[in-house]
Amino acid sequence: MDLSFTPEEESFRDEVRAFFRDKLPARLSTLVREGKRLRKSDMEEWHAILNERGWLANHWPEEWGGPGWSVIQRFIFDNESALAHAPRVVPFGVNMLGPVLIKYGSEEQKKQWLPRILDGSDWWCQGYSEPGAGSDLAGLKTTAVRKGDVYVVNGQKTWTTLGQHADMIFCLVRTDPAAKKQEGISFLLIDMKSPGIEVRPITLIDGEQEVNEVFFTDVEVPVANLVGEENMGWTYAKYLLTYERTNIAGVGFSIASFERLKEVAQMQKKGGRALADDPLFAARMARVEIDLANMQTTNLRVLAAVAGGGAPGAESSMLKIKGTEIRQEITSLTRRAYGSYAAPYIPEALEAGWNGEDVGPEDAAMAAPSYFNNRKLSIFGGSNEIQKNIISKAILGL
Ligand SMILES: Cc1cc2nc3c(=O)[nH]c(=O)nc-3n(C[C@H](O)[C@H](O)[C@H](O)COP(=O)(O)OP(=O)(O)OC[C@H]3O[C@@H](n4cnc5c(N)ncnc54)[C@H](O)[C@@H]3O)c2cc1C
């Protein structure tokens, strides 16, 4: 297996770099580099630029608006995107629902929803988790009862990321309470403006309102919004999760944030010595650098293996565990490297254009919130403990 880039791939990387240099607005890359809050309009701006170039849904087939890239090209693009400090593409429509509709949706559903994901008409969110149904997702209790041409939905979802902005939510609902729990679930597309939906924000440990609770009371959903077959939703839900997990691994983000960590560790002086010269700290940085190099190779290996088609399987769990451990360790080391500058939590400092009291290097104010925020990585998309269970079952046969 050849893991080096071909000359064509190298020239593709140059093309991607030129695109980021010419098209990524400096205002957006500065916000991302300094860890500032992105508004919905910021995310939409970048979404539109990528869509105009035809590079938004870069893993979709060309028939539905994808650029026809190989998995290696996608890997290169994702890494360059992080290194250029581009905003992340909000994943719910492009990375999660899109592949499910392409594989399991009807022709009408593809024609109706996929173009609207691309042009940004619909902002999607994910309605999987419920109180009491996270790791044990198949235990979900939100019901959908068919009455004529509609399903009537009752129940509650939770941890719904960016649901406060969403036009639509894709939901797992129970359509057969009598069946074995995995067999009574369906996959529904629900308009967030439907009567009977209430969104309540949850404030997280970093002070952000990134997630929500969503309540459904007698919400009517057209039967045409059922994806695939009734009671087959678990199959579609698992397919979607493999895409979600591979994305969370975020090798590109780790490479970019590790580069910044190296600068910060050189900057901070303690008794005249850079923190990077402290043997204990240097050993932790070296561990991360080695893990990151291994992670890149593993990511490429997995991509090479699925290059012939098909979805990543239990390998996406391996990538999720290791990728998130690395990302969390980098945020932990960065917080330590900023020392006392990372201590104050100043919410206003996360806003674009904040011009208050000097709290150290430009991105120091985000070190603590970023450390706290990234604790989520080992929980969402299925906790890392659950990923280990999946690996032991699928790969080790335990
Ligand atoms: C910031 C954030 C954003 C999220 N966004 C979304 C979203 O947009 N949409 C959505 O649907 N969900 C979302 N989630 C929910 C996420 O998927 C769940 O939090 C996750 O699946 C864990 O479920 P839980 O919170 O119910 O924890 P629990 O399932 O109660 O788990 C608690 C602990 O027990 C461990 N555990 C549980 N079962 C086992 C087992 N069998 N073996 C070993 N250990 C086990 C877990 O690893 C965990 O450490 C988000 C979560 C967070 C934190």
Tab-separated table of C-alpha atoms and ligand atoms in Angstrom:
chain	number	residue	atom	x	y	z
A	1	MET	CA	0.000	0.000	0.000
A	2	ASP	CA	1.404	3.384	-1.068
A	3	LEU	CA	0.675	6.123	1.465
A	4	SER	CA	2.576	8.945	-0.251
A	5	PHE	CA	0.813	11.491	-2.451
A	6	THR	CA	1.087	11.197	-6.228
A	7	PRO	CA	2.214	14.231	-8.306
A	8	GLU	CA	-1.466	14.752	-9.267
A	9	GLU	CA	-2.444	14.794	-5.603
A	10	GLU	CA	0.351	17.257	-4.833
A	11	SER	CA	-0.898	19.580	-7.568
A	12	PHE	CA	-4.450	19.181	-6.261
A	13	ARG	CA	-3.165	20.318	-2.877
A	14	ASP	CA	-1.683	23.439	-4.524
A	15	GLU	CA	-5.043	24.148	-6.143
A	16	VAL	CA	-6.811	23.799	-2.793
A	17	ARG	CA	-4.268	26.059	-1.077
A	18	ALA	CA	-4.759	28.702	-3.772
A	19	PHE	CA	-8.512	28.502	-3.274
A	20	PHE	CA	-8.208	29.116	0.474
A	21	ARG	CA	-5.752	31.949	-0.138
A	22	ASP	CA	-8.060	33.667	-2.654
A	23	LYS	CA	-11.550	32.857	-1.437
A	24	LEU	CA	-11.483	32.423	2.345
A	25	PRO	CA	-12.370	35.861	3.780
A	26	ALA	CA	-9.634	37.052	6.181
A	27	ARG	CA	-12.362	38.096	8.619
A	28	LEU	CA	-13.577	34.479	8.897
A	29	SER	CA	-10.133	32.874	9.180
A	30	THR	CA	-9.192	35.388	11.901
A	31	LEU	CA	-12.331	34.519	13.856
A	32	VAL	CA	-11.517	30.810	13.630
A	33	ARG	CA	-7.799	31.221	14.411
A	34	GLU	CA	-8.536	33.315	17.480
A	35	GLY	CA	-11.320	30.997	18.639
A	36	LYS	CA	-14.031	33.648	18.440
A	37	ARG	CA	-17.733	32.896	18.234
A	38	LEU	CA	-19.077	32.311	14.759
A	39	ARG	CA	-22.559	33.631	14.005
A	40	LYS	CA	-25.018	31.720	11.866
A	41	SER	CA	-24.386	34.286	9.107
A	42	ASP	CA	-20.605	33.563	9.262
A	43	MET	CA	-21.189	29.839	8.784
A	44	GLU	CA	-23.652	30.522	5.968
A	45	GLU	CA	-21.173	32.820	4.226
A	46	TRP	CA	-18.511	30.095	4.057
A	47	HIS	CA	-21.097	27.445	3.118
A	48	ALA	CA	-22.109	29.611	0.113
A	49	ILE	CA	-18.484	30.172	-1.004
A	50	LEU	CA	-17.773	26.439	-0.960
A	51	ASN	CA	-21.019	25.682	-2.752
A	52	GLU	CA	-20.274	28.219	-5.476
A	53	ARG	CA	-16.948	26.432	-6.141
A	54	GLY	CA	-18.725	23.030	-6.092
A	55	TRP	CA	-16.641	21.844	-3.120
A	56	LEU	CA	-19.247	21.920	-0.333
A	57	ALA	CA	-20.514	18.337	-0.408
A	58	ASN	CA	-17.211	16.874	-1.449
A	59	HIS	CA	-18.145	13.267	-0.624
A	60	TRP	CA	-21.448	13.289	-2.536
A	61	PRO	CA	-21.643	11.666	-5.975
A	62	GLU	CA	-21.315	14.057	-8.915
A	63	GLU	CA	-24.911	13.327	-9.895
A	64	TRP	CA	-26.055	15.161	-6.765
A	65	GLY	CA	-23.548	18.004	-6.833
A	66	GLY	CA	-20.320	16.447	-5.501
A	67	PRO	CA	-16.983	17.262	-7.211
A	68	GLY	CA	-16.114	13.608	-7.907
A	69	TRP	CA	-13.065	13.604	-5.639
A	70	SER	CA	-11.189	10.534	-4.470
A	71	VAL	CA	-10.999	9.867	-0.716
A	72	ILE	CA	-7.395	11.103	-0.786
A	73	GLN	CA	-8.484	14.411	-2.325
A	74	ARG	CA	-11.082	14.765	0.415
A	75	PHE	CA	-8.427	14.057	3.031
A	76	ILE	CA	-6.154	16.706	1.518
A	77	PHE	CA	-9.012	19.218	1.342
A	78	ASP	CA	-10.043	18.661	4.986
A	79	ASN	CA	-6.463	19.083	6.223
A	80	GLU	CA	-5.861	22.223	4.172
A	81	SER	CA	-9.175	23.613	5.341
A	82	ALA	CA	-8.120	23.293	8.984
A	83	LEU	CA	-4.628	24.664	8.305
A	84	ALA	CA	-6.180	27.707	6.581
A	85	HIS	CA	-8.458	28.238	9.625
A	86	ALA	CA	-11.598	27.927	7.549
A	87	PRO	CA	-14.883	27.618	9.459
A	88	ARG	CA	-16.037	24.029	9.724
A	89	VAL	CA	-18.940	23.081	7.508
A	90	VAL	CA	-21.982	22.566	9.720
A	91	PRO	CA	-22.223	18.797	9.379
A	92	PHE	CA	-25.889	17.954	9.881
A	93	GLY	CA	-27.146	18.478	6.319
A	94	VAL	CA	-24.001	17.987	4.235
A	95	ASN	CA	-22.185	15.245	6.146
A	96	MET	CA	-24.967	13.375	7.950
A	97	LEU	CA	-28.366	13.594	6.273
A	98	GLY	CA	-26.980	13.922	2.715
A	99	PRO	CA	-25.328	10.463	2.613
A	100	VAL	CA	-28.441	8.858	4.183
A	101	LEU	CA	-30.788	10.390	1.596
A	102	ILE	CA	-28.423	9.480	-1.239
A	103	LYS	CA	-28.336	5.852	-0.112
A	104	TYR	CA	-31.824	5.296	1.309
A	105	GLY	CA	-34.049	8.235	0.250
A	106	SER	CA	-36.615	8.117	-2.567
A	107	GLU	CA	-35.927	9.999	-5.815
A	108	GLU	CA	-38.499	12.617	-4.773
A	109	GLN	CA	-36.787	13.095	-1.406
A	110	LYS	CA	-33.365	13.460	-3.037
A	111	LYS	CA	-34.703	16.025	-5.507
A	112	GLN	CA	-36.524	17.896	-2.782
A	113	TRP	CA	-33.898	18.013	-0.015
A	114	LEU	CA	-30.384	17.671	-1.471
A	115	PRO	CA	-30.371	20.925	-3.511
A	116	ARG	CA	-31.735	22.772	-0.477
A	117	ILE	CA	-28.848	21.448	1.657
A	118	LEU	CA	-26.379	22.714	-0.955
A	119	ASP	CA	-27.862	26.179	-1.432
A	120	GLY	CA	-28.350	26.650	2.299
A	121	SER	CA	-32.161	26.916	2.149
A	122	ASP	CA	-32.464	24.386	5.000
A	123	TRP	CA	-30.342	24.351	8.137
A	124	TRP	CA	-30.623	20.839	9.619
A	125	CYS	CA	-30.126	19.520	13.124
A	126	GLN	CA	-29.898	15.994	14.533
A	127	GLY	CA	-32.661	14.536	16.731
A	128	TYR	CA	-31.219	11.248	17.962
A	129	SER	CA	-30.523	11.540	21.718
A	130	GLU	CA	-33.177	11.724	24.401
A	131	PRO	CA	-33.042	11.873	28.186
A	132	GLY	CA	-32.340	8.191	28.952
A	133	ALA	CA	-31.398	7.319	25.365
A	134	GLY	CA	-27.826	8.331	24.542
A	135	SER	CA	-25.472	5.364	24.648
A	136	ASP	CA	-28.541	3.151	24.633
A	137	LEU	CA	-29.917	5.035	21.643
A	138	ALA	CA	-32.248	2.224	20.604
A	139	GLY	CA	-34.105	2.801	23.886
A	140	LEU	CA	-35.546	6.059	22.528
A	141	LYS	CA	-39.157	6.818	23.462
A	142	THR	CA	-40.340	9.625	21.165
A	143	THR	CA	-43.338	8.148	19.344
A	144	ALA	CA	-44.747	8.661	15.854
A	145	VAL	CA	-48.256	7.307	15.317
A	146	ARG	CA	-49.593	7.191	11.780
A	147	LYS	CA	-52.984	8.889	11.251
A	148	GLY	CA	-53.933	9.038	7.560
A	149	ASP	CA	-51.352	11.085	5.667
A	150	VAL	CA	-49.409	12.213	8.728
A	151	TYR	CA	-47.400	10.866	11.639
A	152	VAL	CA	-48.244	12.449	14.994
A	153	VAL	CA	-45.034	12.867	16.983
A	154	ASN	CA	-44.798	13.168	20.782
A	155	GLY	CA	-41.697	13.144	22.987
A	156	GLN	CA	-38.404	14.906	23.631
A	157	LYS	CA	-34.939	15.116	22.093
A	158	THR	CA	-31.934	16.549	23.880
A	159	TRP	CA	-28.388	17.853	23.208
A	160	THR	CA	-29.649	19.068	19.836
A	161	THR	CA	-26.628	20.985	18.535
A	162	LEU	CA	-27.439	24.348	16.898
A	163	GLY	CA	-31.138	23.406	16.927
A	164	GLN	CA	-31.922	27.038	17.747
A	165	HIS	CA	-30.969	27.921	14.153
A	166	ALA	CA	-32.525	24.929	12.428
A	167	ASP	CA	-35.252	24.897	9.791
A	168	MET	CA	-35.468	21.098	9.819
A	169	ILE	CA	-34.600	18.213	12.145
A	170	PHE	CA	-33.988	14.574	11.192
A	171	CYS	CA	-35.364	12.424	13.983
A	172	LEU	CA	-35.364	8.856	15.141
A	173	VAL	CA	-38.877	8.004	16.347
A	174	ARG	CA	-40.572	4.877	17.639
A	175	THR	CA	-43.219	3.643	15.234
A	176	ASP	CA	-43.686	0.137	16.656
A	177	PRO	CA	-43.598	0.022	20.470
A	178	ALA	CA	-44.274	-3.737	20.457
A	179	ALA	CA	-41.243	-4.697	18.325
A	180	LYS	CA	-37.720	-5.483	19.560
A	181	LYS	CA	-36.320	-2.026	20.316
A	182	GLN	CA	-34.006	-1.726	17.282
A	183	GLU	CA	-36.765	-2.916	14.979
A	184	GLY	CA	-39.462	-0.386	15.891
A	185	ILE	CA	-37.611	2.802	14.928
A	186	SER	CA	-38.170	5.077	11.907
A	187	PHE	CA	-36.272	8.023	10.416
A	188	LEU	CA	-38.414	11.160	9.970
A	189	LEU	CA	-37.720	14.612	8.534
A	190	ILE	CA	-39.546	17.250	10.579
A	191	ASP	CA	-40.098	20.948	9.897
A	192	MET	CA	-38.945	22.896	12.973
A	193	LYS	CA	-41.718	25.466	12.360
A	194	SER	CA	-44.428	22.816	12.833
A	195	PRO	CA	-46.986	23.655	15.533
A	196	GLY	CA	-46.174	21.748	18.745
A	197	ILE	CA	-42.342	22.079	18.630
A	198	GLU	CA	-40.581	23.943	21.412
A	199	VAL	CA	-36.785	24.541	21.557
A	200	ARG	CA	-35.157	25.279	24.923
A	201	PRO	CA	-31.437	26.158	25.116
A	202	ILE	CA	-28.963	24.330	27.417
A	203	THR	CA	-25.976	26.347	28.647
A	204	LEU	CA	-22.723	24.362	28.542
A	205	ILE	CA	-19.697	24.384	30.861
A	206	ASP	CA	-17.930	26.951	28.605
A	207	GLY	CA	-20.898	29.323	28.834
A	208	GLU	CA	-22.014	28.641	25.256
A	209	GLN	CA	-25.550	27.851	24.121
A	210	GLU	CA	-24.569	25.323	21.532
A	211	VAL	CA	-27.134	22.632	22.384
A	212	ASN	CA	-30.860	22.493	23.096
A	213	GLU	CA	-33.777	20.427	24.260
A	214	VAL	CA	-36.503	19.960	21.646
A	215	PHE	CA	-40.034	19.051	22.742
A	216	PHE	CA	-42.708	17.583	20.437
A	217	THR	CA	-46.401	17.773	21.342
A	218	ASP	CA	-48.808	16.328	18.768
A	219	VAL	CA	-46.552	17.448	15.913
A	220	GLU	CA	-47.949	16.437	12.524
A	221	VAL	CA	-45.392	15.243	9.964
A	222	PRO	CA	-46.338	14.316	6.373
A	223	VAL	CA	-45.890	10.593	5.676
A	224	ALA	CA	-43.839	11.687	2.628
A	225	ASN	CA	-41.129	12.735	5.123
A	226	LEU	CA	-40.433	9.151	6.196
A	227	VAL	CA	-36.995	8.119	4.886
A	228	GLY	CA	-36.834	4.565	3.558
A	229	GLU	CA	-39.171	2.052	5.156
A	230	GLU	CA	-41.121	2.327	8.391
A	231	ASN	CA	-39.348	0.540	11.292
A	232	MET	CA	-36.047	0.352	9.362
A	233	GLY	CA	-34.679	3.603	10.827
A	234	TRP	CA	-32.017	1.885	12.948
A	235	THR	CA	-30.175	0.750	9.810
A	236	TYR	CA	-30.130	4.312	8.431
A	237	ALA	CA	-29.202	5.753	11.836
A	238	LYS	CA	-26.109	3.511	12.105
A	239	TYR	CA	-25.030	4.344	8.550
A	240	LEU	CA	-25.206	8.041	9.399
A	241	LEU	CA	-23.167	7.559	12.581
A	242	THR	CA	-20.173	6.092	10.738
A	243	TYR	CA	-19.934	9.363	8.769
A	244	GLU	CA	-20.391	11.442	11.918
A	245	ARG	CA	-17.593	9.586	13.759
A	246	THR	CA	-15.062	9.789	10.965
A	247	ASN	CA	-15.654	13.545	10.834
A	248	ILE	CA	-15.226	14.018	14.583
A	249	ALA	CA	-11.696	12.519	14.400
A	250	GLY	CA	-10.619	15.882	12.896
A	251	VAL	CA	-6.990	15.168	11.983
A	252	GLY	CA	-6.715	18.534	10.215
A	253	PHE	CA	-7.889	20.405	13.294
A	254	SER	CA	-5.300	18.607	15.407
A	255	ILE	CA	-2.507	19.447	12.977
A	256	ALA	CA	-3.487	23.138	12.960
A	257	SER	CA	-3.919	23.399	16.729
A	258	PHE	CA	-0.697	21.489	17.401
A	259	GLU	CA	1.215	23.979	15.232
A	260	ARG	CA	-0.224	26.774	17.369
A	261	LEU	CA	0.653	24.893	20.582
A	262	LYS	CA	4.302	24.663	19.473
A	263	GLU	CA	4.388	28.455	19.027
A	264	VAL	CA	2.750	29.112	22.388
A	265	ALA	CA	5.049	26.686	24.217
A	266	GLN	CA	8.047	28.522	22.773
A	267	MET	CA	6.602	31.875	23.779
A	268	GLN	CA	5.884	31.254	27.430
A	269	LYS	CA	8.918	31.909	29.607
A	270	LYS	CA	9.299	30.592	33.109
A	271	GLY	CA	12.571	31.494	34.759
A	272	GLY	CA	13.877	32.438	31.306
A	273	ARG	CA	13.132	29.026	29.802
A	274	ALA	CA	10.513	28.230	27.184
A	275	LEU	CA	7.927	25.719	28.360
A	276	ALA	CA	8.759	23.557	25.339
A	277	ASP	CA	12.207	23.048	26.905
A	278	ASP	CA	10.706	21.636	30.086
A	279	PRO	CA	11.375	17.869	29.808
A	280	LEU	CA	7.985	16.796	31.186
A	281	PHE	CA	6.044	19.176	28.987
A	282	ALA	CA	8.223	18.352	25.981
A	283	ALA	CA	7.574	14.639	26.555
A	284	ARG	CA	3.801	15.217	26.458
A	285	MET	CA	4.166	17.242	23.277
A	286	ALA	CA	6.326	14.545	21.700
A	287	ARG	CA	3.704	11.917	22.580
A	288	VAL	CA	1.039	13.987	20.819
A	289	GLU	CA	3.244	14.546	17.784
A	290	ILE	CA	3.909	10.812	17.453
A	291	ASP	CA	0.219	9.954	17.951
A	292	LEU	CA	-0.752	12.558	15.390
A	293	ALA	CA	1.666	11.180	12.802
A	294	ASN	CA	0.298	7.677	13.440
A	295	MET	CA	-3.226	8.987	13.257
A	296	GLN	CA	-2.607	10.542	9.840
A	297	THR	CA	-1.262	7.255	8.539
A	298	THR	CA	-4.179	5.313	10.011
A	299	ASN	CA	-6.649	7.790	8.554
A	300	LEU	CA	-5.065	7.407	5.118
A	301	ARG	CA	-5.018	3.632	5.521
A	302	VAL	CA	-8.743	3.591	6.311
A	303	LEU	CA	-9.449	5.934	3.416
A	304	ALA	CA	-7.389	3.771	1.056
A	305	ALA	CA	-9.339	0.722	2.223
A	306	VAL	CA	-12.723	2.297	1.498
A	307	ALA	CA	-11.544	3.914	-1.750
A	308	GLY	CA	-13.322	1.212	-3.727
A	309	GLY	CA	-16.676	2.338	-2.316
A	310	GLY	CA	-18.726	1.538	0.754
A	311	ALA	CA	-18.897	3.230	4.130
A	312	PRO	CA	-16.245	3.076	6.856
A	313	GLY	CA	-17.210	0.472	9.460
A	314	ALA	CA	-15.727	-0.129	12.915
A	315	GLU	CA	-12.626	1.726	11.688
A	316	SER	CA	-14.596	4.953	12.144
A	317	SER	CA	-14.781	4.051	15.867
A	318	MET	CA	-10.971	3.646	16.000
A	319	LEU	CA	-10.500	7.016	14.343
A	320	LYS	CA	-13.029	8.640	16.644
A	321	ILE	CA	-11.363	7.388	19.851
A	322	LYS	CA	-7.797	8.226	18.928
A	323	GLY	CA	-8.664	11.440	17.082
A	324	THR	CA	-10.648	12.855	19.996
A	325	GLU	CA	-8.038	11.821	22.576
A	326	ILE	CA	-5.426	13.731	20.596
A	327	ARG	CA	-7.656	16.792	20.195
A	328	GLN	CA	-8.399	16.843	23.920
A	329	GLU	CA	-4.746	16.462	24.872
A	330	ILE	CA	-3.780	19.363	22.600
A	331	THR	CA	-6.382	21.655	24.200
A	332	SER	CA	-5.170	20.555	27.627
A	333	LEU	CA	-1.516	21.291	26.790
A	334	THR	CA	-2.456	24.612	25.173
A	335	ARG	CA	-4.295	25.680	28.319
A	336	ARG	CA	-1.241	24.775	30.389
A	337	ALA	CA	1.075	26.551	27.958
A	338	TYR	CA	-0.860	29.799	28.334
A	339	GLY	CA	-0.483	29.483	32.093
A	340	SER	CA	-2.258	32.232	33.979
A	341	TYR	CA	-3.471	33.841	30.735
A	342	ALA	CA	-5.790	30.862	30.258
A	343	ALA	CA	-7.358	31.251	33.690
A	344	PRO	CA	-9.785	34.148	33.206
A	345	TYR	CA	-13.017	33.335	31.471
A	346	ILE	CA	-14.151	36.485	29.690
A	347	PRO	CA	-17.207	35.712	27.535
A	348	GLU	CA	-16.967	39.067	25.713
A	349	ALA	CA	-13.425	38.188	24.614
A	350	LEU	CA	-14.941	35.488	22.413
A	351	GLU	CA	-16.855	38.080	20.390
A	352	ALA	CA	-15.385	39.457	17.157
A	353	GLY	CA	-13.882	42.899	17.620
A	354	TRP	CA	-13.452	42.611	21.417
A	355	ASN	CA	-10.981	45.239	22.423
A	356	GLY	CA	-10.850	45.035	26.183
A	357	GLU	CA	-8.135	44.417	28.733
A	358	ASP	CA	-5.051	42.650	27.393
A	359	VAL	CA	-5.134	39.013	28.477
A	360	GLY	CA	-1.973	37.796	26.804
A	361	PRO	CA	-1.440	36.490	23.262
A	362	GLU	CA	-4.332	37.027	20.860
A	363	ASP	CA	-5.981	33.623	21.286
A	364	ALA	CA	-5.236	33.156	25.024
A	365	ALA	CA	-8.797	34.059	25.995
A	366	MET	CA	-10.093	31.032	24.119
A	367	ALA	CA	-7.736	28.519	25.761
A	368	ALA	CA	-9.974	27.776	28.761
A	369	PRO	CA	-13.325	27.786	26.895
A	370	SER	CA	-11.784	25.644	24.156
A	371	TYR	CA	-10.430	23.183	26.740
A	372	PHE	CA	-13.884	22.891	28.335
A	373	ASN	CA	-15.773	22.806	25.050
A	374	ASN	CA	-13.635	19.994	23.682
A	375	ARG	CA	-14.568	17.670	26.554
A	376	LYS	CA	-17.640	16.981	24.440
A	377	LEU	CA	-15.578	15.219	21.782
A	378	SER	CA	-15.292	11.974	23.712
A	379	ILE	CA	-19.047	12.026	24.427
A	380	PHE	CA	-20.959	12.966	21.293
A	381	GLY	CA	-21.289	10.821	18.200
A	382	GLY	CA	-21.410	7.932	20.700
A	383	SER	CA	-19.061	8.065	23.705
A	384	ASN	CA	-15.549	6.650	23.395
A	385	GLU	CA	-16.449	3.816	25.780
A	386	ILE	CA	-19.235	2.822	23.404
A	387	GLN	CA	-16.770	2.956	20.483
A	388	LYS	CA	-14.582	0.471	22.366
A	389	ASN	CA	-17.600	-1.827	22.728
A	390	ILE	CA	-18.211	-1.560	18.965
A	391	ILE	CA	-14.581	-2.404	18.196
A	392	SER	CA	-14.547	-5.379	20.551
A	393	LYS	CA	-17.686	-6.760	18.936
A	394	ALA	CA	-16.994	-5.979	15.266
A	395	ILE	CA	-13.221	-6.503	15.057
A	396	LEU	CA	-12.245	-8.693	17.996
A	397	GLY	CA	-15.485	-10.713	17.944
A	398	LEU	CA	-15.969	-10.429	21.714
B	1	LIG	C1	-21.923	18.925	23.208
B	1	LIG	C2	-22.803	17.798	22.780
B	1	LIG	C3	-23.479	17.879	21.586
B	1	LIG	C4	-24.340	16.861	21.198
B	1	LIG	N1	-25.072	17.005	20.035
B	1	LIG	C5	-26.033	16.103	19.732
B	1	LIG	C6	-26.909	16.302	18.627
B	1	LIG	O1	-26.812	17.303	17.894
B	1	LIG	N2	-27.890	15.403	18.412
B	1	LIG	C7	-28.032	14.284	19.163
B	1	LIG	O2	-28.932	13.492	18.888
B	1	LIG	N3	-27.210	14.047	20.218
B	1	LIG	C8	-26.221	14.935	20.522
B	1	LIG	N4	-25.396	14.728	21.603
B	1	LIG	C9	-25.667	13.585	22.471
B	1	LIG	C10	-24.583	12.517	22.490
B	1	LIG	O3	-24.630	11.715	21.360
B	1	LIG	C11	-24.789	11.722	23.789
B	1	LIG	O4	-24.461	12.600	24.863
B	1	LIG	C12	-23.914	10.491	23.861
B	1	LIG	O5	-24.376	9.526	22.960
B	1	LIG	C13	-23.870	9.881	25.295
B	1	LIG	O6	-25.157	9.678	25.764
B	1	LIG	P1	-25.623	10.228	27.198
B	1	LIG	O7	-25.258	11.673	27.270
B	1	LIG	O8	-27.049	9.886	27.381
B	1	LIG	O9	-24.724	9.472	28.267
B	1	LIG	P2	-24.980	8.016	28.890
B	1	LIG	O10	-25.416	7.083	27.791
B	1	LIG	O11	-25.879	8.155	30.058
B	1	LIG	O12	-23.528	7.607	29.342
B	1	LIG	C14	-22.950	8.095	30.556
B	1	LIG	C15	-21.566	7.466	30.702
B	1	LIG	O13	-21.681	6.026	30.818
B	1	LIG	C16	-20.871	5.389	29.817
B	1	LIG	N5	-21.571	4.199	29.303
B	1	LIG	C17	-22.893	4.107	28.994
B	1	LIG	N6	-23.171	2.861	28.539
B	1	LIG	C18	-22.012	2.155	28.559
B	1	LIG	C19	-21.651	0.819	28.172
B	1	LIG	N7	-22.547	-0.036	27.692
B	1	LIG	N8	-20.344	0.434	28.306
B	1	LIG	C20	-19.405	1.306	28.791
B	1	LIG	N9	-19.699	2.600	29.172
B	1	LIG	C21	-20.979	3.006	29.037
B	1	LIG	C22	-20.709	6.416	28.707
B	1	LIG	O14	-19.535	6.201	27.953
B	1	LIG	C23	-20.653	7.721	29.496
B	1	LIG	O15	-19.348	7.934	29.965
B	1	LIG	C24	-24.490	15.716	22.006
B	1	LIG	C25	-23.768	15.618	23.201
B	1	LIG	C26	-22.937	16.632	23.593
B	1	LIG	C27	-22.208	16.512	24.899
